[in-house]
């Protein structure tokens, strides 16, 4: 889940950290605690995270609110990590969350999504609407149901448009 992320990534956003297993993994990979922004909606988990990771920026809120927030004061976020159960979240809320995440990521930034099952939790129509592409980068079959990790990035666009080839 965190193998592509390190200190060179810069600031990292985590959605739904819960008790912090991915947060600890990010720290172990060299991400500075001050470079972490954690979005947690559960008040008990948010309080626990504040005790465990005092240097991280922790927001007790629904991730839908990211749509209307600018999280970076310096360089934009280099990556986002999520274990949110998007299959259980409405398409409208999913759209709002993804818009908020990608509004705060650098152009080359990526969202790393952990999900149970083998299928991407985002419909292709939603990805197309947001000009995003997805790649499966990891899985484990030891879990039941199997767990999969996807990397979601912006589609790379051509720098120029040549009407002769349209």
Coordinates of N, CA and C in Angstrom, one line a residue, residues 32 108 158:
X32 N 7.8 12.3 6.9 CA 7.8 13.0 8.2 C 6.4 13.1 8.7
X108 N 1.4 15.4 -10.8 CA 1.9 14.0 -10.8 C 1.6 13.2 -9.6
X158 N -1.6 15.3 -23.9 CA -0.5 15.8 -24.8 C -0.3 17.3 -24.5

